[in-house]
Amino acid sequence: MIKIAVFGAGTWGIALARLLAVNGRDVTVWSAIPTELKSLSTTHRHPNLPGMELPSTMHYTADIAEACAGKDILLFAVPSPFVRSTAKKAAPYISDSQLIVDVAKGIEDKTLMTMSEIIEDELTKQKRSARVVALSGPTHAEEVARDMPTLIVAASEDEEAAKAVQKAFSTPTFRVYTNTDRRGTELGGAVKNVIALAVGIALGLGYGDNAKAALITRGNAELSRLGIAMGCKPETFSGLSGMGDLIVTCTSMHSRNLHAGMLLGHGKTVEEAKTEVGQVVEGINALPAACRLAKKYKVDMPIVQSVDAILGGRLAASNALASLMGRDLKRE
Ligand SMILES: NC(=O)c1ccc[n+]([C@@H]2O[C@H](COP(=O)([O-])OP(=O)(O)OC[C@H]3O[C@@H](n4cnc5c(N)ncnc54)[C@H](O)[C@@H]3O)[C@@H](O)[C@H]2O)c1
């Protein structure tokens, strides 16, 4: 039986933990917050995933050494701001025979590293190594928790590692593809959250489906331009972790980034929007890094830059459309 430790007891970590456990994997959940482990192990429920029941076969621990011991796969499912600290804590207990899977989506502002790169960085600092695979796509936890059909991609330059993750995570309702462009896959997962903020702002201002479709399509053009400049594969951006994730994040009622954007469009401040959403809004975390990447690779990203100007208080949301529409006319 494949043994998997899941780091993080948020909605995505627990939705995946349940999926894996009901499909015959041996699952242990680690969290930095012992009280949530106690609640999960006694109620078998997650407060943000109503109606989902966790199988009694799942194990829980607040001890990261115990979580790592004897596992085939270590799944990083903490929000992006905690990936580095979690990797640092886990590194001493990780061996090179273990596969690491990252599902957190973001780019670190200071280093411009993707989440997988952060994990590798922390392993290297502690003279450790392991194969790290990114698992990303259009996958809302709320639907996976209810066994609704979902497609995702396991990405690694090491094709054997990606295939091992594909095999370990595939179930009758959860279909895993592979690709060899981990960086492009992770870039899509991070930048789409910023585009979702833009779509939310547009909807909050009262604009319609035309604006939504325009922002998704042109948002994908920005993402692809950046990714290609960074050496990623163009086809990644029309795949599950590119266009697929953009569509779900920019149209779903489950999207926190879309929700946060709508609140901003209604005139709320960033802090008010974050408080009202109540869970991590990864687009806000990824925004500074996306802007710095655009600058570093000299790529024009007008939608991302407009979101940055709105959140930074340099542009009123109500003026953003005029500034985007008033740019020089160009070929598609
Ligand atoms: N929710 C989804 O549908 C979904 C889908 C795909 C990817 N993701 C990505 O997965 C990641 C996690 O998302 P989520 O929805 O589970 O977030 P969440 O806000 O539900 O996660 C909260 C959890 O983070 C953990 N945490 C809090 N503080 C911590 C700390 N200091 N150190 C370590 N862990 C801490 C706790 O276990 C807490 O329950 C994000 O990067 C997100 O973009 C989420």
PDB file of N, CA and C in Angstrom, residues 11 14-15 18 40 44-46 49-54 141 144-146:
ATOM      1  N   THR A  11      -8.243  23.256   3.138  1.00  0.00           N
ATOM      2  CA  THR A  11      -9.253  22.578   2.310  1.00  0.00           C
ATOM      3  C   THR A  11      -8.628  21.671   1.252  1.00  0.00           C
ATOM      4  N   ILE A  14      -6.841  18.479   2.898  1.00  0.00           N
ATOM      5  CA  ILE A  14      -7.800  17.495   3.436  1.00  0.00           C
ATOM      6  C   ILE A  14      -8.651  16.874   2.317  1.00  0.00           C
ATOM      7  N   ALA A  15      -9.001  17.661   1.302  1.00  0.00           N
ATOM      8  CA  ALA A  15      -9.758  17.063   0.175  1.00  0.00           C
ATOM      9  C   ALA A  15      -8.912  15.982  -0.501  1.00  0.00           C
ATOM     10  N   ARG A  18      -8.478  12.850   1.869  1.00  0.00           N
ATOM     11  CA  ARG A  18      -9.668  11.970   1.842  1.00  0.00           C
ATOM     12  C   ARG A  18      -9.712  11.167   0.551  1.00  0.00           C
ATOM     13  N   LEU A  40     -10.171  17.344  13.435  1.00  0.00           N
ATOM     14  CA  LEU A  40     -10.348  16.440  12.283  1.00  0.00           C
ATOM     15  C   LEU A  40     -10.450  14.981  12.744  1.00  0.00           C
ATOM     16  N   HIS A  44     -14.127  13.979  12.149  1.00  0.00           N
ATOM     17  CA  HIS A  44     -13.995  13.450  10.774  1.00  0.00           C
ATOM     18  C   HIS A  44     -14.613  14.395   9.742  1.00  0.00           C
ATOM     19  N   ARG A  45     -14.592  15.683  10.068  1.00  0.00           N
ATOM     20  CA  ARG A  45     -15.153  16.717   9.163  1.00  0.00           C
ATOM     21  C   ARG A  45     -14.155  17.862   9.065  1.00  0.00           C
ATOM     22  N   HIS A  46     -14.276  18.640   7.965  1.00  0.00           N
ATOM     23  CA  HIS A  46     -13.484  19.866   7.841  1.00  0.00           C
ATOM     24  C   HIS A  46     -14.465  21.038   7.791  1.00  0.00           C
ATOM     25  N   LEU A  49     -15.391  22.315   4.338  1.00  0.00           N
ATOM     26  CA  LEU A  49     -15.832  21.344   3.323  1.00  0.00           C
ATOM     27  C   LEU A  49     -17.082  20.631   3.843  1.00  0.00           C
ATOM     28  N   PRO A  50     -18.182  21.350   3.948  1.00  0.00           N
ATOM     29  CA  PRO A  50     -19.388  20.769   4.546  1.00  0.00           C
ATOM     30  C   PRO A  50     -19.880  19.550   3.763  1.00  0.00           C
ATOM     31  N   GLY A  51     -20.334  18.568   4.494  1.00  0.00           N
ATOM     32  CA  GLY A  51     -20.893  17.369   3.846  1.00  0.00           C
ATOM     33  C   GLY A  51     -19.849  16.298   3.584  1.00  0.00           C
ATOM     34  N   MET A  52     -18.561  16.641   3.683  1.00  0.00           N
ATOM     35  CA  MET A  52     -17.516  15.639   3.413  1.00  0.00           C
ATOM     36  C   MET A  52     -17.159  14.917   4.710  1.00  0.00           C
ATOM     37  N   GLU A  53     -17.098  13.577   4.618  1.00  0.00           N
ATOM     38  CA  GLU A  53     -16.720  12.800   5.804  1.00  0.00           C
ATOM     39  C   GLU A  53     -15.364  12.142   5.565  1.00  0.00           C
ATOM     40  N   LEU A  54     -14.504  12.198   6.550  1.00  0.00           N
ATOM     41  CA  LEU A  54     -13.171  11.612   6.407  1.00  0.00           C
ATOM     42  C   LEU A  54     -13.187  10.162   6.890  1.00  0.00           C
ATOM     43  N   ALA A 141     -11.129  22.258  -4.281  1.00  0.00           N
ATOM     44  CA  ALA A 141     -11.229  21.268  -3.201  1.00  0.00           C
ATOM     45  C   ALA A 141     -12.688  20.870  -2.956  1.00  0.00           C
ATOM     46  N   VAL A 144     -13.570  18.159  -5.422  1.00  0.00           N
ATOM     47  CA  VAL A 144     -12.812  16.909  -5.201  1.00  0.00           C
ATOM     48  C   VAL A 144     -13.334  16.229  -3.935  1.00  0.00           C
ATOM     49  N   ALA A 145     -13.716  17.033  -2.942  1.00  0.00           N
ATOM     50  CA  ALA A 145     -14.247  16.481  -1.686  1.00  0.00           C
ATOM     51  C   ALA A 145     -15.551  15.721  -1.910  1.00  0.00           C
ATOM     52  N   ARG A 146     -16.210  16.003  -3.030  1.00  0.00           N
ATOM     53  CA  ARG A 146     -17.482  15.322  -3.336  1.00  0.00           C
ATOM     54  C   ARG A 146     -17.319  14.346  -4.501  1.00  0.00           C
TER      55      ARG A 146
END
